[in-house]
Amino acid sequence: MKRLKVNLKERSYDVVIGHGALNSLSDIVKKLDIGRDAFIVATPIIKALYGSRVRKQLKKAGCSCFFRLIPDSEKAKSVSICINILNELAAYDTKKRIFIVALGGGVTGDLAGFIASVYRRGIPYIQIPTTLLSQVDSAVGGKVAIDLSVGKNLIGSFYQPRVVVSDISLLKSLPDSEIKNGLAEVVKYGLISDAEFFTYLEENYVNILKSKPEVLEHTILKCSKLKALVVEKDERDNKDIRIALNCGHTIGHAIEAAGGYSKYTHGEAVALGMVIEAGLACILKKLNPKVRTRLEVLLGAIGLPTRIEGVDLDNIMTAQEHDKKIISGVNRFVLPVKIGGVRVFDSIPTSKVRTALSERM
Ligand SMILES: NC(=O)c1ccc[n+]([C@@H]2O[C@H](COP(=O)([O-])OP(=O)(O)OC[C@H]3O[C@@H](n4cnc5c(N)ncnc54)[C@H](O)[C@@H]3O)[C@@H](O)[C@H]2O)c1
Ligand SMILES: [Zn+2]
């Protein structure tokens, strides 16, 4: 089992990673002394799969457990569901020392973390991520949010968990499509900050797809470390450092939105976004085309798309112009300039963005 510290002064916390990490939950919770009553947010599937293991551990730590079930989709991050849970939490909160447990993928983590951040101006919460995406990305870093009908993640906080427990054995039940989804973000870490890790992925992606424990553990530890380093330098995303994590996401989000959030999954859209943004960097003469080819070969081998099908170019352009990262009407892209390095570019001519997209259609 590996333990990694996210250094954020009084908000520092550990990320515990390993096969069977959940078996140490009882000791972890006892040591943290964050409360006596666990309010566990989970979907019905995750409660059925792992609820009793979590309950057993928390009981061992002397905690009471209450499961609040949520729908199994992005729709769970709605204002109405959030308010309902807050009301139930307040009714439940009599002579208790409550802490929240987010048991599930990124949807559960974002919603439960957001609730923890606003209830009584903040109560402790812990993340037990159950998808590859949430173990490598969303559970670490403290960005928590819910959606508005006009856009995703528009109501949110920066609110760090007290611990992240990433048990690799929980990924065994994850469908292959969700492993691929998470792998798009994993490739992103190599592309933006670690050439050696990118090469490791080229050599080991098959073993990740086969869920080989030691390869998964190395990958999740590496990504958590890379994310922690970025978050430590720019916790609140206002120093042009954390923005590196958006590589592939400006175009990716636009493709997701233009496809009505049904044509491509988030991971697929991010894979397309990375290839197109790499293409844009080539057009701007900031990236060697051989690097784009390497990226494309790796994503394609994983089974992620590298060409857009069935989504209209004009719709992608419109969605991209509405992207929330556009500052005062100027577009902003985080583009790869080598394997393991990105730079922020402002005001890229629309015609160049269009060319980069059309090359992939
Ligand atoms: N806060 C952040 O920094 C951050 C970063 C990236 C993404 N996100 C958010 O994360 C969300 C996406 O997260 P996600 O991809 O984990 O999606 P998700 O939480 O919807 O999970 C994906 C699917 O996998 C299933 N599942 C989860 N764990 C499983 C398991 N162990 N076995 C079997 N099935 C399992 C779920 O039931 C669900 O159907 C989005 O809302 C996105 O906005 C947040
Ligand atoms: Zn993402």
CSV table of C-alpha atoms and ligand atoms in Angstrom, one decimal:
chain,number,residue,atom,x,y,z
A,1,MET,CA,0.0,0.0,0.0
A,2,LYS,CA,1.2,3.5,-0.9
A,3,ARG,CA,0.6,6.7,1.0
A,4,LEU,CA,1.0,10.1,-0.6
A,5,LYS,CA,0.6,13.5,1.2
A,6,VAL,CA,-1.1,16.4,-0.5
A,7,ASN,CA,0.7,19.4,1.2
A,8,LEU,CA,-1.7,22.2,1.7
A,9,LYS,CA,-0.7,23.4,5.2
A,10,GLU,CA,-3.7,23.0,7.6
A,11,ARG,CA,-5.7,21.4,4.8
A,12,SER,CA,-3.1,18.7,4.1
A,13,TYR,CA,-4.3,15.1,3.7
A,14,ASP,CA,-3.2,11.6,2.7
A,15,VAL,CA,-4.1,9.7,-0.4
A,16,VAL,CA,-3.9,6.0,0.5
A,17,ILE,CA,-3.5,3.8,-2.6
A,18,GLY,CA,-3.4,0.0,-2.9
A,19,HIS,CA,-5.1,-3.3,-3.4
A,20,GLY,CA,-7.2,-3.7,-0.3
A,21,ALA,CA,-6.7,-0.1,0.9
A,22,LEU,CA,-10.3,-0.1,2.1
A,23,ASN,CA,-9.3,-2.6,4.8
A,24,SER,CA,-7.5,0.2,6.6
A,25,LEU,CA,-10.4,2.6,6.6
A,26,SER,CA,-11.3,1.8,10.2
A,27,ASP,CA,-7.7,2.8,11.4
A,28,ILE,CA,-7.6,5.8,9.2
A,29,VAL,CA,-11.0,7.2,10.5
A,30,LYS,CA,-10.1,6.5,14.1
A,31,LYS,CA,-6.8,8.4,13.7
A,32,LEU,CA,-8.4,11.4,11.9
A,33,ASP,CA,-11.0,11.8,14.6
A,34,ILE,CA,-13.4,13.5,12.2
A,35,GLY,CA,-16.7,12.4,13.8
A,36,ARG,CA,-18.8,9.6,15.0
A,37,ASP,CA,-21.6,9.5,12.5
A,38,ALA,CA,-20.9,8.7,8.8
A,39,PHE,CA,-23.4,10.1,6.3
A,40,ILE,CA,-22.5,8.0,3.2
A,41,VAL,CA,-23.5,9.1,-0.2
A,42,ALA,CA,-23.5,6.4,-2.9
A,43,THR,CA,-25.5,5.0,-5.9
A,44,PRO,CA,-27.5,1.8,-5.4
A,45,ILE,CA,-25.0,-0.2,-7.4
A,46,ILE,CA,-22.0,0.9,-5.4
A,47,LYS,CA,-23.9,0.4,-2.1
A,48,ALA,CA,-24.8,-3.1,-3.2
A,49,LEU,CA,-21.1,-3.8,-4.3
A,50,TYR,CA,-19.1,-2.2,-1.5
A,51,GLY,CA,-21.6,-0.8,1.1
A,52,SER,CA,-21.2,-3.6,3.6
A,53,ARG,CA,-17.4,-3.5,3.5
A,54,VAL,CA,-17.5,0.2,4.2
A,55,ARG,CA,-20.1,-0.2,6.9
A,56,LYS,CA,-18.0,-2.9,8.6
A,57,GLN,CA,-14.9,-0.7,8.6
A,58,LEU,CA,-16.7,2.3,10.0
A,59,LYS,CA,-18.5,0.3,12.7
A,60,LYS,CA,-15.1,-1.0,13.7
A,61,ALA,CA,-14.0,2.6,14.1
A,62,GLY,CA,-17.0,3.2,16.4
A,63,CYS,CA,-19.1,5.2,13.9
A,64,SER,CA,-22.8,4.9,13.0
A,65,CYS,CA,-23.6,4.7,9.3
A,66,PHE,CA,-26.4,6.2,7.2
A,67,PHE,CA,-26.5,5.6,3.5
A,68,ARG,CA,-28.1,8.3,1.3
A,69,LEU,CA,-28.6,6.8,-2.2
A,70,ILE,CA,-28.4,9.0,-5.3
A,71,PRO,CA,-29.3,8.4,-8.9
A,72,ASP,CA,-26.6,6.8,-11.0
A,73,SER,CA,-25.9,9.6,-13.5
A,74,GLU,CA,-24.7,13.1,-13.9
A,75,LYS,CA,-28.3,14.2,-13.1
A,76,ALA,CA,-27.4,13.5,-9.4
A,77,LYS,CA,-25.3,16.7,-9.5
A,78,SER,CA,-28.5,18.8,-9.7
A,79,VAL,CA,-29.5,21.7,-7.4
A,80,SER,CA,-32.8,19.9,-6.4
A,81,ILE,CA,-31.0,16.7,-5.3
A,82,CYS,CA,-28.4,18.7,-3.5
A,83,ILE,CA,-31.0,20.7,-1.6
A,84,ASN,CA,-33.0,17.5,-0.7
A,85,ILE,CA,-29.8,15.9,0.7
A,86,LEU,CA,-29.0,19.1,2.7
A,87,ASN,CA,-32.5,19.1,4.2
A,88,GLU,CA,-32.1,15.4,5.1
A,89,LEU,CA,-28.7,16.0,6.6
A,90,ALA,CA,-30.0,18.8,8.8
A,91,ALA,CA,-32.9,16.6,10.0
A,92,TYR,CA,-30.5,13.7,10.7
A,93,ASP,CA,-28.1,16.0,12.5
A,94,THR,CA,-29.3,15.7,16.1
A,95,LYS,CA,-26.7,15.2,18.8
A,96,LYS,CA,-24.3,13.8,16.2
A,97,ARG,CA,-20.8,14.4,15.0
A,98,ILE,CA,-21.4,14.0,11.3
A,99,PHE,CA,-18.8,13.5,8.5
A,100,ILE,CA,-19.6,12.7,4.9
A,101,VAL,CA,-18.3,9.8,3.0
A,102,ALA,CA,-18.3,10.0,-0.8
A,103,LEU,CA,-18.4,6.4,-2.0
A,104,GLY,CA,-18.4,6.2,-5.8
A,105,GLY,CA,-17.2,7.8,-9.0
A,106,GLY,CA,-16.7,11.4,-9.8
A,107,VAL,CA,-20.4,12.3,-9.8
A,108,THR,CA,-20.8,11.0,-6.2
A,109,GLY,CA,-17.5,12.7,-5.1
A,110,ASP,CA,-18.4,16.1,-6.6
A,111,LEU,CA,-21.9,16.1,-5.1
A,112,ALA,CA,-21.0,14.8,-1.7
A,113,GLY,CA,-17.9,17.0,-1.4
A,114,PHE,CA,-20.0,20.0,-2.4
A,115,ILE,CA,-22.6,19.2,0.3
A,116,ALA,CA,-19.8,18.8,2.8
A,117,SER,CA,-18.4,22.2,1.8
A,118,VAL,CA,-21.6,24.2,2.4
A,119,TYR,CA,-23.4,22.3,5.2
A,120,ARG,CA,-22.7,24.3,8.4
A,121,ARG,CA,-20.1,26.2,6.3
A,122,GLY,CA,-18.1,23.0,6.0
A,123,ILE,CA,-17.9,19.6,7.7
A,124,PRO,CA,-15.3,16.9,7.2
A,125,TYR,CA,-15.6,14.5,4.3
A,126,ILE,CA,-13.6,11.6,2.9
A,127,GLN,CA,-13.3,10.3,-0.6
A,128,ILE,CA,-13.5,6.6,-1.5
A,129,PRO,CA,-13.3,6.8,-5.3
A,130,THR,CA,-14.5,3.7,-7.2
A,131,THR,CA,-13.8,4.6,-10.8
A,132,LEU,CA,-10.4,4.9,-12.5
A,133,LEU,CA,-11.3,8.5,-13.4
A,134,SER,CA,-12.1,9.4,-9.8
A,135,GLN,CA,-9.0,7.7,-8.4
A,136,VAL,CA,-6.6,9.5,-10.8
A,137,ASP,CA,-8.4,12.8,-11.0
A,138,SER,CA,-11.6,14.0,-9.3
A,139,ALA,CA,-11.1,12.6,-5.8
A,140,VAL,CA,-7.8,14.5,-5.3
A,141,GLY,CA,-7.6,18.3,-5.4
A,142,GLY,CA,-10.7,19.5,-3.6
A,143,LYS,CA,-12.7,20.8,-6.6
A,144,VAL,CA,-16.3,19.9,-5.8
A,145,ALA,CA,-19.4,21.1,-7.7
A,146,ILE,CA,-23.0,20.6,-8.9
A,147,ASP,CA,-24.5,21.5,-12.2
A,148,LEU,CA,-26.9,24.1,-13.5
A,149,SER,CA,-29.1,23.5,-16.5
A,150,VAL,CA,-27.0,25.9,-18.5
A,151,GLY,CA,-23.7,24.2,-17.7
A,152,LYS,CA,-21.8,21.6,-15.7
A,153,ASN,CA,-20.0,22.4,-12.4
A,154,LEU,CA,-21.2,26.0,-12.3
A,155,ILE,CA,-21.9,25.9,-8.5
A,156,GLY,CA,-18.9,24.8,-6.6
A,157,SER,CA,-16.2,25.2,-4.0
A,158,PHE,CA,-12.6,24.4,-3.4
A,159,TYR,CA,-12.9,22.1,-0.4
A,160,GLN,CA,-10.3,19.5,0.4
A,161,PRO,CA,-11.2,16.0,1.7
A,162,ARG,CA,-9.6,14.7,5.0
A,163,VAL,CA,-8.4,11.6,3.3
A,164,VAL,CA,-8.7,9.8,-0.1
A,165,VAL,CA,-8.8,6.0,0.0
A,166,SER,CA,-8.2,4.6,-3.5
A,167,ASP,CA,-8.6,0.9,-3.3
A,168,ILE,CA,-7.6,-0.6,-6.6
A,169,SER,CA,-9.6,-3.8,-6.0
A,170,LEU,CA,-12.8,-1.7,-6.3
A,171,LEU,CA,-12.0,-1.2,-10.0
A,172,LYS,CA,-12.5,-5.0,-10.7
A,173,SER,CA,-16.3,-4.5,-11.1
A,174,LEU,CA,-15.8,-1.4,-13.4
A,175,PRO,CA,-16.9,-1.9,-17.0
A,176,ASP,CA,-14.1,-1.7,-19.7
A,177,SER,CA,-15.6,1.4,-21.1
A,178,GLU,CA,-15.1,3.2,-17.8
A,179,ILE,CA,-11.4,2.0,-17.6
A,180,LYS,CA,-10.9,3.6,-21.1
A,181,ASN,CA,-12.7,6.7,-19.9
A,182,GLY,CA,-10.2,7.1,-17.0
A,183,LEU,CA,-7.3,6.2,-19.3
A,184,ALA,CA,-7.9,9.4,-21.3
A,185,GLU,CA,-7.1,11.4,-18.2
A,186,VAL,CA,-4.2,9.2,-17.4
A,187,VAL,CA,-2.6,9.8,-20.8
A,188,LYS,CA,-3.3,13.5,-20.2
A,189,TYR,CA,-1.0,13.5,-17.1
A,190,GLY,CA,1.9,12.0,-19.2
A,191,LEU,CA,1.3,14.5,-22.0
A,192,ILE,CA,1.2,17.6,-19.8
A,193,SER,CA,3.9,16.8,-17.2
A,194,ASP,CA,5.8,13.5,-17.5
A,195,ALA,CA,7.5,12.2,-20.6
A,196,GLU,CA,8.8,9.1,-18.8
A,197,PHE,CA,5.3,8.2,-17.6
A,198,PHE,CA,4.0,8.7,-21.1
A,199,THR,CA,6.5,6.1,-22.3
A,200,TYR,CA,5.5,3.8,-19.4
A,201,LEU,CA,1.9,4.1,-20.7
A,202,GLU,CA,2.9,3.2,-24.3
A,203,GLU,CA,4.6,0.1,-22.9
A,204,ASN,CA,1.9,-0.8,-20.3
A,205,TYR,CA,-1.5,0.3,-21.5
A,206,VAL,CA,-2.5,-3.3,-22.3
A,207,ASN,CA,-1.8,-4.3,-18.6
A,208,ILE,CA,-4.0,-1.4,-17.4
A,209,LEU,CA,-6.8,-2.5,-19.7
A,210,LYS,CA,-6.3,-6.0,-18.2
A,211,SER,CA,-6.5,-4.3,-14.7
A,212,LYS,CA,-3.1,-5.8,-13.6
A,213,PRO,CA,-2.8,-4.7,-10.0
A,214,GLU,CA,0.8,-3.6,-9.9
A,215,VAL,CA,0.4,-1.6,-13.1
A,216,LEU,CA,-2.8,0.0,-11.9
A,217,GLU,CA,-1.2,0.9,-8.5
A,218,HIS,CA,1.8,2.5,-10.2
A,219,THR,CA,-0.5,4.4,-12.6
A,220,ILE,CA,-2.9,5.7,-9.9
A,221,LEU,CA,0.0,6.7,-7.6
A,222,LYS,CA,1.8,8.5,-10.4
A,223,CYS,CA,-1.3,10.4,-11.5
A,224,SER,CA,-2.3,11.3,-7.9
A,225,LYS,CA,1.3,12.6,-7.3
A,226,LEU,CA,1.2,14.7,-10.5
A,227,LYS,CA,-2.2,16.1,-9.6
A,228,ALA,CA,-1.1,16.8,-6.0
A,229,LEU,CA,2.0,18.7,-7.2
A,230,VAL,CA,-0.2,20.9,-9.4
A,231,VAL,CA,-2.8,21.4,-6.7
A,232,GLU,CA,-0.1,22.2,-4.1
A,233,LYS,CA,1.2,25.1,-6.3
A,234,ASP,CA,-2.2,26.4,-7.4
A,235,GLU,CA,-5.0,25.1,-5.1
A,236,ARG,CA,-7.6,27.7,-6.2
A,237,ASP,CA,-6.8,27.6,-9.9
A,238,ASN,CA,-5.8,31.2,-10.2
A,239,LYS,CA,-2.1,31.0,-11.0
A,240,ASP,CA,-2.1,29.5,-14.5
A,241,ILE,CA,-0.6,26.3,-13.1
A,242,ARG,CA,-3.7,24.1,-12.4
A,243,ILE,CA,-5.1,25.1,-15.7
A,244,ALA,CA,-2.6,22.6,-17.3
A,245,LEU,CA,-5.0,19.9,-16.2
A,246,ASN,CA,-7.5,21.4,-18.7
A,247,CYS,CA,-5.3,20.2,-21.7
A,248,GLY,CA,-7.7,18.5,-24.1
A,249,HIS,CA,-10.7,19.8,-22.2
A,250,THR,CA,-11.4,23.1,-24.1
A,251,ILE,CA,-12.1,21.2,-27.3
A,252,GLY,CA,-13.2,18.1,-25.4
A,253,HIS,CA,-16.0,19.9,-23.5
A,254,ALA,CA,-17.1,21.5,-26.8
A,255,ILE,CA,-17.3,18.1,-28.5
A,256,GLU,CA,-19.2,16.7,-25.5
A,257,ALA,CA,-21.7,19.6,-25.5
A,258,ALA,CA,-22.1,19.6,-29.3
A,259,GLY,CA,-22.8,15.9,-29.2
A,260,GLY,CA,-25.6,16.5,-26.6
A,261,TYR,CA,-23.6,14.7,-23.9
A,262,SER,CA,-24.6,11.4,-25.5
A,263,LYS,CA,-22.5,11.0,-28.6
A,264,TYR,CA,-19.2,10.8,-26.7
A,265,THR,CA,-18.3,10.0,-23.1
A,266,HIS,CA,-16.1,12.5,-21.2
A,267,GLY,CA,-13.0,10.4,-21.7
A,268,GLU,CA,-13.6,9.9,-25.4
A,269,ALA,CA,-14.2,13.7,-25.8
A,270,VAL,CA,-10.9,14.4,-23.9
A,271,ALA,CA,-9.0,12.0,-26.1
A,272,LEU,CA,-10.4,13.8,-29.2
A,273,GLY,CA,-9.7,17.1,-27.5
A,274,MET,CA,-6.0,16.2,-26.8
A,275,VAL,CA,-5.4,15.1,-30.4
A,276,ILE,CA,-7.1,18.2,-31.8
A,277,GLU,CA,-5.3,20.6,-29.4
A,278,ALA,CA,-2.0,18.9,-30.4
A,279,GLY,CA,-3.0,19.5,-34.0
A,280,LEU,CA,-3.6,23.1,-33.2
A,281,ALA,CA,-0.2,23.3,-31.5
A,282,CYS,CA,1.3,21.9,-34.8
A,283,ILE,CA,-0.5,24.5,-36.9
A,284,LEU,CA,0.9,27.2,-34.6
A,285,LYS,CA,4.4,25.6,-35.1
A,286,LYS,CA,4.7,25.0,-31.3
A,287,LEU,CA,4.7,21.2,-31.5
A,288,ASN,CA,6.6,18.6,-33.6
A,289,PRO,CA,3.9,16.7,-35.6
A,290,LYS,CA,5.7,13.4,-34.6
A,291,VAL,CA,4.5,14.1,-31.0
A,292,ARG,CA,0.9,14.4,-32.2
A,293,THR,CA,1.3,11.1,-34.0
A,294,ARG,CA,2.7,9.4,-30.9
A,295,LEU,CA,-0.3,10.7,-28.9
A,296,GLU,CA,-2.8,9.5,-31.5
A,297,VAL,CA,-1.2,6.1,-31.8
A,298,LEU,CA,-1.4,5.6,-28.0
A,299,LEU,CA,-5.0,6.8,-27.7
A,300,GLY,CA,-6.1,4.7,-30.7
A,301,ALA,CA,-4.4,1.6,-29.3
A,302,ILE,CA,-6.3,2.1,-26.0
A,303,GLY,CA,-9.5,2.1,-28.0
A,304,LEU,CA,-10.2,5.8,-27.6
A,305,PRO,CA,-11.4,7.8,-30.7
A,306,THR,CA,-9.0,10.1,-32.6
A,307,ARG,CA,-11.4,11.3,-35.3
A,308,ILE,CA,-14.8,13.0,-34.8
A,309,GLU,CA,-17.8,11.3,-36.2
A,310,GLY,CA,-21.5,12.4,-36.2
A,311,VAL,CA,-20.9,15.8,-34.5
A,312,ASP,CA,-21.2,19.0,-36.6
A,313,LEU,CA,-18.2,21.3,-36.9
A,314,ASP,CA,-20.2,24.5,-36.5
A,315,ASN,CA,-21.9,23.2,-33.4
A,316,ILE,CA,-18.4,22.4,-31.9
A,317,MET,CA,-17.2,25.9,-32.7
A,318,THR,CA,-20.3,27.5,-31.1
A,319,ALA,CA,-19.9,25.3,-28.0
A,320,GLN,CA,-16.2,26.2,-27.8
A,321,GLU,CA,-17.0,29.9,-27.9
A,322,HIS,CA,-19.2,29.5,-24.9
A,323,ASP,CA,-16.6,27.7,-22.9
A,324,LYS,CA,-16.2,29.1,-19.4
A,325,LYS,CA,-12.5,29.5,-19.8
A,326,ILE,CA,-13.0,32.2,-22.3
A,327,ILE,CA,-11.9,35.4,-20.5
A,328,SER,CA,-13.4,38.6,-21.6
A,329,GLY,CA,-14.3,37.3,-25.0
A,330,VAL,CA,-10.7,35.9,-25.7
A,331,ASN,CA,-10.2,32.2,-26.1
A,332,ARG,CA,-7.7,30.3,-24.0
A,333,PHE,CA,-6.1,27.0,-24.7
A,334,VAL,CA,-3.6,24.8,-22.9
A,335,LEU,CA,-1.6,23.2,-25.7
A,336,PRO,CA,1.1,20.6,-25.6
A,337,VAL,CA,4.5,21.9,-26.7
A,338,LYS,CA,6.3,18.5,-26.2
A,339,ILE,CA,5.6,15.2,-24.5
A,340,GLY,CA,5.5,16.3,-20.8
A,341,GLY,CA,5.0,20.0,-21.3
A,342,VAL,CA,2.2,22.4,-22.0
A,343,ARG,CA,1.8,26.2,-22.4
A,344,VAL,CA,-1.2,28.5,-22.1
A,345,PHE,CA,-2.2,30.4,-25.3
A,346,ASP,CA,-4.6,33.2,-25.5
A,347,SER,CA,-6.5,34.7,-28.5
A,348,ILE,CA,-5.8,31.9,-31.1
A,349,PRO,CA,-7.5,32.9,-34.4
A,350,THR,CA,-10.8,31.1,-34.8
A,351,SER,CA,-9.8,30.1,-38.3
A,352,LYS,CA,-6.9,28.0,-36.9
A,353,VAL,CA,-9.2,26.3,-34.3
A,354,ARG,CA,-11.5,25.4,-37.2
A,355,THR,CA,-8.7,24.0,-39.3
A,356,ALA,CA,-7.5,21.9,-36.4
A,357,LEU,CA,-11.0,20.5,-36.0
A,358,SER,CA,-11.6,19.9,-39.6
A,359,GLU,CA,-8.4,17.9,-39.9
A,360,ARG,CA,-10.0,15.3,-37.6
A,361,MET,CA,-13.4,15.0,-39.2
B,1,LIG,N1,-13.7,17.5,-9.1
B,1,LIG,C1,-12.9,17.3,-10.1
B,1,LIG,O1,-11.7,17.7,-10.1
B,1,LIG,C2,-13.3,16.5,-11.3
B,1,LIG,C3,-12.4,16.1,-12.3
B,1,LIG,C4,-12.8,15.3,-13.3
B,1,LIG,C5,-14.2,14.9,-13.4
B,1,LIG,N2,-15.1,15.3,-12.5
B,1,LIG,C6,-16.5,15.0,-12.5
B,1,LIG,O2,-16.5,13.6,-12.4
B,1,LIG,C7,-17.7,13.1,-13.0
B,1,LIG,C8,-17.4,11.8,-13.8
B,1,LIG,O3,-16.9,10.9,-12.9
B,1,LIG,P1,-16.9,9.3,-13.3
B,1,LIG,O4,-16.3,9.1,-14.7
B,1,LIG,O5,-16.2,8.6,-12.2
B,1,LIG,O6,-18.4,9.0,-13.5
B,1,LIG,P2,-19.5,8.3,-12.5
B,1,LIG,O7,-19.4,8.7,-11.1
B,1,LIG,O8,-20.8,8.6,-13.2
B,1,LIG,O9,-19.2,6.8,-12.7
B,1,LIG,C9,-19.3,6.2,-14.0
B,1,LIG,C10,-20.1,4.9,-13.9
B,1,LIG,O10,-19.4,3.9,-13.3
B,1,LIG,C11,-20.2,3.2,-12.4
B,1,LIG,N3,-19.3,2.7,-11.3
B,1,LIG,C12,-18.6,3.5,-10.5
B,1,LIG,N4,-17.7,2.7,-9.7
B,1,LIG,C13,-18.0,1.5,-10.1
B,1,LIG,C14,-17.4,0.2,-9.7
B,1,LIG,N5,-16.4,0.1,-8.8
B,1,LIG,N6,-17.9,-0.9,-10.3
B,1,LIG,C15,-18.9,-0.8,-11.2
B,1,LIG,N7,-19.4,0.3,-11.6
B,1,LIG,C16,-19.0,1.4,-11.1
B,1,LIG,C17,-21.2,4.2,-11.9
B,1,LIG,O11,-22.3,3.6,-11.4
B,1,LIG,C18,-21.4,5.0,-13.2
B,1,LIG,O12,-22.4,4.4,-14.0
B,1,LIG,C19,-18.3,14.2,-13.8
B,1,LIG,O13,-19.4,14.8,-13.1
B,1,LIG,C20,-17.2,15.2,-13.8
B,1,LIG,O14,-17.7,16.6,-13.8
B,1,LIG,C21,-14.7,16.1,-11.4
B,2,ZN,ZN,-11.7,15.5,-17.5
